Each structure stands twice: as C-alpha cells, then as structure tokens.
Amino acid sequence: MTTSLPEINKTILLNAPIEKVWNHVATAEGIAEWFMPNNFEPVLGHEFILEAGPFGKSKCKVTELDPPHTLSFNWDKDWTITFKLEGKEGQTEFTLIHAGWKADEKTAFGEEHSIVRDRMNQGWSGIVNKLAAVVHS
C-alpha cells in the first residue's frame, strides 16, 4: 500500500496587485525569473519543459487554469504544482502547493520521495522568497 507524505505548502503575502503576480507565475518569462527556464504557455493541456539544471529536463502539463487565481501543472511523473493567488486590498496572497509525495516511491532521477520532499520543502522557501523579490522590484 502506498503511503502519502504531506504536501508542501508555502504562503506569502506580496505587496503587489494580483494581475502583476499572475504575470510572474503564469508566463514563461515570469516563471523563468524566479523558478526555472521553461517553454510554458498558459493554455489548459499545454505540455512544456522545465529546465531543472542538474536533474535535466522535466516534462510538465497544465492541468488547471483559472486566471488570475489558479494554475496547476503536472511536474514529471510524480508531482502536481499549484499556484493559488488571492487579491487582498492591493496585495496578493500567493500559495504554492507541491503535491504527489509517496513514501515508497522514487523520483524519475532515482531518489526516494521522502528525501527529495525534505529538500524541496526547504528549497521552495527560497524560491518563493525569490518570487517576492522579483514581484517587488
């Protein structure tokens, strides 16, 4: 039986309107500024590549698109990434959800989910802070 591990959730309040934040999380150029180079297009069902550095090219597919509030995509064979945005009086609450963790599975690059999850949990904090720096510049 597969045991699920908790999702990674990162939430930050950004001092920018929702449309500005959406442009940084739902365009290829915007995503490249704070996350990874890519050939993303904001089209439901669009298949794209994230350039994951030493881990190679990761295949992705847009699975949910509700501008300017929600973007979800499958990341490689394992995960679903969701960006949720909520406008709050000229600011935007941004939540990142990284789901799909299973205790008894390995990633496409051969590492245990439990090990990669802990690493990614820490990594996402820095990545979300980089989004904040990009949005606030």
mmCIF file of C-alpha atoms in Angstrom:
data_model
loop_
_atom_site.group_PDB
_atom_site.id
_atom_site.type_symbol
_atom_site.label_atom_id
_atom_site.label_comp_id
_atom_site.label_asym_id
_atom_site.label_seq_id
_atom_site.Cartn_x
_atom_site.Cartn_y
_atom_site.Cartn_z
ATOM 1 C CA MET A 1 0.000 0.000 0.000
ATOM 2 C CA THR A 2 1.293 3.446 -0.912
ATOM 3 C CA THR A 3 1.700 5.878 1.963
ATOM 4 C CA SER A 4 1.259 9.538 1.071
ATOM 5 C CA LEU A 5 3.531 12.172 2.527
ATOM 6 C CA PRO A 6 2.224 15.667 3.360
ATOM 7 C CA GLU A 7 2.000 18.253 0.600
ATOM 8 C CA ILE A 8 4.421 21.141 0.686
ATOM 9 C CA ASN A 9 2.580 24.431 1.249
ATOM 10 C CA LYS A 10 4.220 27.854 1.117
ATOM 11 C CA THR A 11 2.162 31.024 1.507
ATOM 12 C CA ILE A 12 3.409 34.594 1.288
ATOM 13 C CA LEU A 13 1.689 37.993 1.164
ATOM 14 C CA LEU A 14 3.059 40.017 -1.743
ATOM 15 C CA ASN A 15 2.836 43.791 -1.899
ATOM 16 C CA ALA A 16 1.558 43.792 -5.479
ATOM 17 C CA PRO A 17 -1.815 43.517 -7.219
ATOM 18 C CA ILE A 18 -2.979 40.073 -8.307
ATOM 19 C CA GLU A 19 -2.545 40.829 -12.036
ATOM 20 C CA LYS A 20 1.146 41.661 -11.563
ATOM 21 C CA VAL A 21 1.756 38.481 -9.557
ATOM 22 C CA TRP A 22 -0.174 36.419 -12.127
ATOM 23 C CA ASN A 23 2.152 37.704 -14.864
ATOM 24 C CA HIS A 24 5.115 36.370 -12.868
ATOM 25 C CA VAL A 25 3.615 32.925 -12.209
ATOM 26 C CA ALA A 26 1.681 32.230 -15.416
ATOM 27 C CA THR A 27 4.042 33.276 -18.219
ATOM 28 C CA ALA A 28 7.227 31.572 -19.419
ATOM 29 C CA GLU A 29 9.264 34.740 -18.851
ATOM 30 C CA GLY A 30 7.812 35.313 -15.394
ATOM 31 C CA ILE A 31 8.386 31.726 -14.237
ATOM 32 C CA ALA A 32 11.976 31.824 -15.535
ATOM 33 C CA GLU A 33 12.696 34.909 -13.397
ATOM 34 C CA TRP A 34 12.156 33.117 -10.100
ATOM 35 C CA PHE A 35 11.865 29.367 -10.721
ATOM 36 C CA MET A 36 13.306 27.640 -13.817
ATOM 37 C CA PRO A 37 13.757 28.266 -17.533
ATOM 38 C CA ASN A 38 10.804 26.798 -19.430
ATOM 39 C CA ASN A 39 8.594 26.898 -22.502
ATOM 40 C CA PHE A 40 5.331 27.274 -20.564
ATOM 41 C CA GLU A 41 2.173 28.643 -22.176
ATOM 42 C CA PRO A 42 -0.975 29.493 -20.182
ATOM 43 C CA VAL A 43 -3.155 27.012 -22.084
ATOM 44 C CA LEU A 44 -5.037 24.138 -20.460
ATOM 45 C CA GLY A 45 -3.438 20.862 -21.582
ATOM 46 C CA HIS A 46 -0.242 22.553 -22.826
ATOM 47 C CA GLU A 47 2.797 20.317 -22.445
ATOM 48 C CA PHE A 48 6.008 22.124 -21.575
ATOM 49 C CA ILE A 49 9.512 21.593 -20.235
ATOM 50 C CA LEU A 50 11.100 22.891 -17.043
ATOM 51 C CA GLU A 51 14.884 23.095 -17.321
ATOM 52 C CA ALA A 52 15.765 21.504 -13.969
ATOM 53 C CA GLY A 53 19.525 22.104 -14.083
ATOM 54 C CA PRO A 54 21.470 19.018 -12.956
ATOM 55 C CA PHE A 55 18.241 16.993 -12.911
ATOM 56 C CA GLY A 56 17.676 17.565 -16.627
ATOM 57 C CA LYS A 57 14.527 18.467 -18.491
ATOM 58 C CA SER A 58 11.247 17.817 -16.690
ATOM 59 C CA LYS A 59 8.088 17.208 -18.700
ATOM 60 C CA CYS A 60 5.067 19.128 -17.451
ATOM 61 C CA LYS A 61 1.429 19.596 -18.434
ATOM 62 C CA VAL A 62 -1.027 22.353 -17.486
ATOM 63 C CA THR A 63 -3.946 20.687 -15.675
ATOM 64 C CA GLU A 64 -5.858 23.671 -14.250
ATOM 65 C CA LEU A 65 -6.014 27.287 -15.361
ATOM 66 C CA ASP A 66 -8.274 29.913 -13.771
ATOM 67 C CA PRO A 67 -6.689 33.347 -14.384
ATOM 68 C CA PRO A 68 -5.692 35.168 -12.240
ATOM 69 C CA HIS A 69 -6.376 32.793 -9.352
ATOM 70 C CA THR A 70 -5.124 29.248 -10.020
ATOM 71 C CA LEU A 71 -2.542 27.476 -12.131
ATOM 72 C CA SER A 72 -1.770 23.762 -11.706
ATOM 73 C CA PHE A 73 0.542 21.525 -13.668
ATOM 74 C CA ASN A 74 1.892 18.014 -13.522
ATOM 75 C CA TRP A 75 5.646 18.045 -12.992
ATOM 76 C CA ASP A 76 7.344 14.958 -14.378
ATOM 77 C CA LYS A 77 5.805 11.599 -13.391
ATOM 78 C CA ASP A 78 5.455 12.374 -9.704
ATOM 79 C CA TRP A 79 4.085 15.742 -8.734
ATOM 80 C CA THR A 80 1.424 18.368 -9.121
ATOM 81 C CA ILE A 81 2.359 22.004 -8.551
ATOM 82 C CA THR A 82 -0.393 24.523 -7.845
ATOM 83 C CA PHE A 83 -0.087 28.291 -7.607
ATOM 84 C CA LYS A 84 -3.064 29.947 -5.873
ATOM 85 C CA LEU A 85 -3.491 33.724 -5.823
ATOM 86 C CA GLU A 86 -5.973 35.741 -3.796
ATOM 87 C CA GLY A 87 -6.262 39.520 -4.051
ATOM 88 C CA LYS A 88 -6.269 41.318 -0.695
ATOM 89 C CA GLU A 89 -6.758 45.109 -0.949
ATOM 90 C CA GLY A 90 -3.979 45.750 -3.479
ATOM 91 C CA GLN A 91 -1.817 42.905 -2.214
ATOM 92 C CA THR A 92 -1.778 39.256 -3.228
ATOM 93 C CA GLU A 93 -1.660 36.174 -1.080
ATOM 94 C CA PHE A 94 0.359 33.604 -3.035
ATOM 95 C CA THR A 95 0.240 29.932 -2.069
ATOM 96 C CA LEU A 96 2.370 27.228 -3.628
ATOM 97 C CA ILE A 97 1.274 23.608 -3.179
ATOM 98 C CA HIS A 98 3.617 20.770 -4.164
ATOM 99 C CA ALA A 99 1.638 17.509 -4.024
ATOM 100 C CA GLY A 100 2.173 13.894 -5.043
ATOM 101 C CA TRP A 101 4.643 12.693 -2.426
ATOM 102 C CA LYS A 102 4.612 8.938 -1.743
ATOM 103 C CA ALA A 103 6.800 7.334 0.914
ATOM 104 C CA ASP A 104 7.557 4.187 -1.082
ATOM 105 C CA GLU A 105 8.287 5.757 -4.494
ATOM 106 C CA LYS A 106 11.348 7.168 -6.203
ATOM 107 C CA THR A 107 11.575 10.191 -8.472
ATOM 108 C CA ALA A 108 12.427 9.967 -12.174
ATOM 109 C CA PHE A 109 16.043 10.648 -11.153
ATOM 110 C CA GLY A 110 16.076 7.709 -8.694
ATOM 111 C CA GLU A 111 15.819 9.354 -5.271
ATOM 112 C CA GLU A 112 13.316 8.446 -2.548
ATOM 113 C CA HIS A 113 10.351 10.820 -2.340
ATOM 114 C CA SER A 114 10.872 11.214 1.417
ATOM 115 C CA ILE A 115 14.413 12.535 0.886
ATOM 116 C CA VAL A 116 13.523 14.799 -2.023
ATOM 117 C CA ARG A 117 10.427 16.125 -0.215
ATOM 118 C CA ASP A 118 12.502 17.394 2.708
ATOM 119 C CA ARG A 119 14.988 19.035 0.327
ATOM 120 C CA MET A 120 12.213 20.595 -1.762
ATOM 121 C CA ASN A 121 10.380 21.844 1.336
ATOM 122 C CA GLN A 122 13.445 23.902 2.218
ATOM 123 C CA GLY A 123 14.118 24.835 -1.406
ATOM 124 C CA TRP A 124 10.619 26.154 -2.005
ATOM 125 C CA SER A 125 11.074 28.682 0.819
ATOM 126 C CA GLY A 126 13.968 30.274 -1.050
ATOM 127 C CA ILE A 127 12.176 30.050 -4.396
ATOM 128 C CA VAL A 128 9.024 31.733 -3.038
ATOM 129 C CA ASN A 129 11.201 34.457 -1.487
ATOM 130 C CA LYS A 130 12.823 34.940 -4.909
ATOM 131 C CA LEU A 131 9.326 35.391 -6.384
ATOM 132 C CA ALA A 132 8.695 38.085 -3.756
ATOM 133 C CA ALA A 133 11.936 39.880 -4.704
ATOM 134 C CA VAL A 134 11.033 39.757 -8.418
ATOM 135 C CA VAL A 135 7.466 40.961 -7.855
ATOM 136 C CA HIS A 136 8.584 43.779 -5.543
ATOM 137 C CA SER A 137 11.319 45.060 -7.896
#
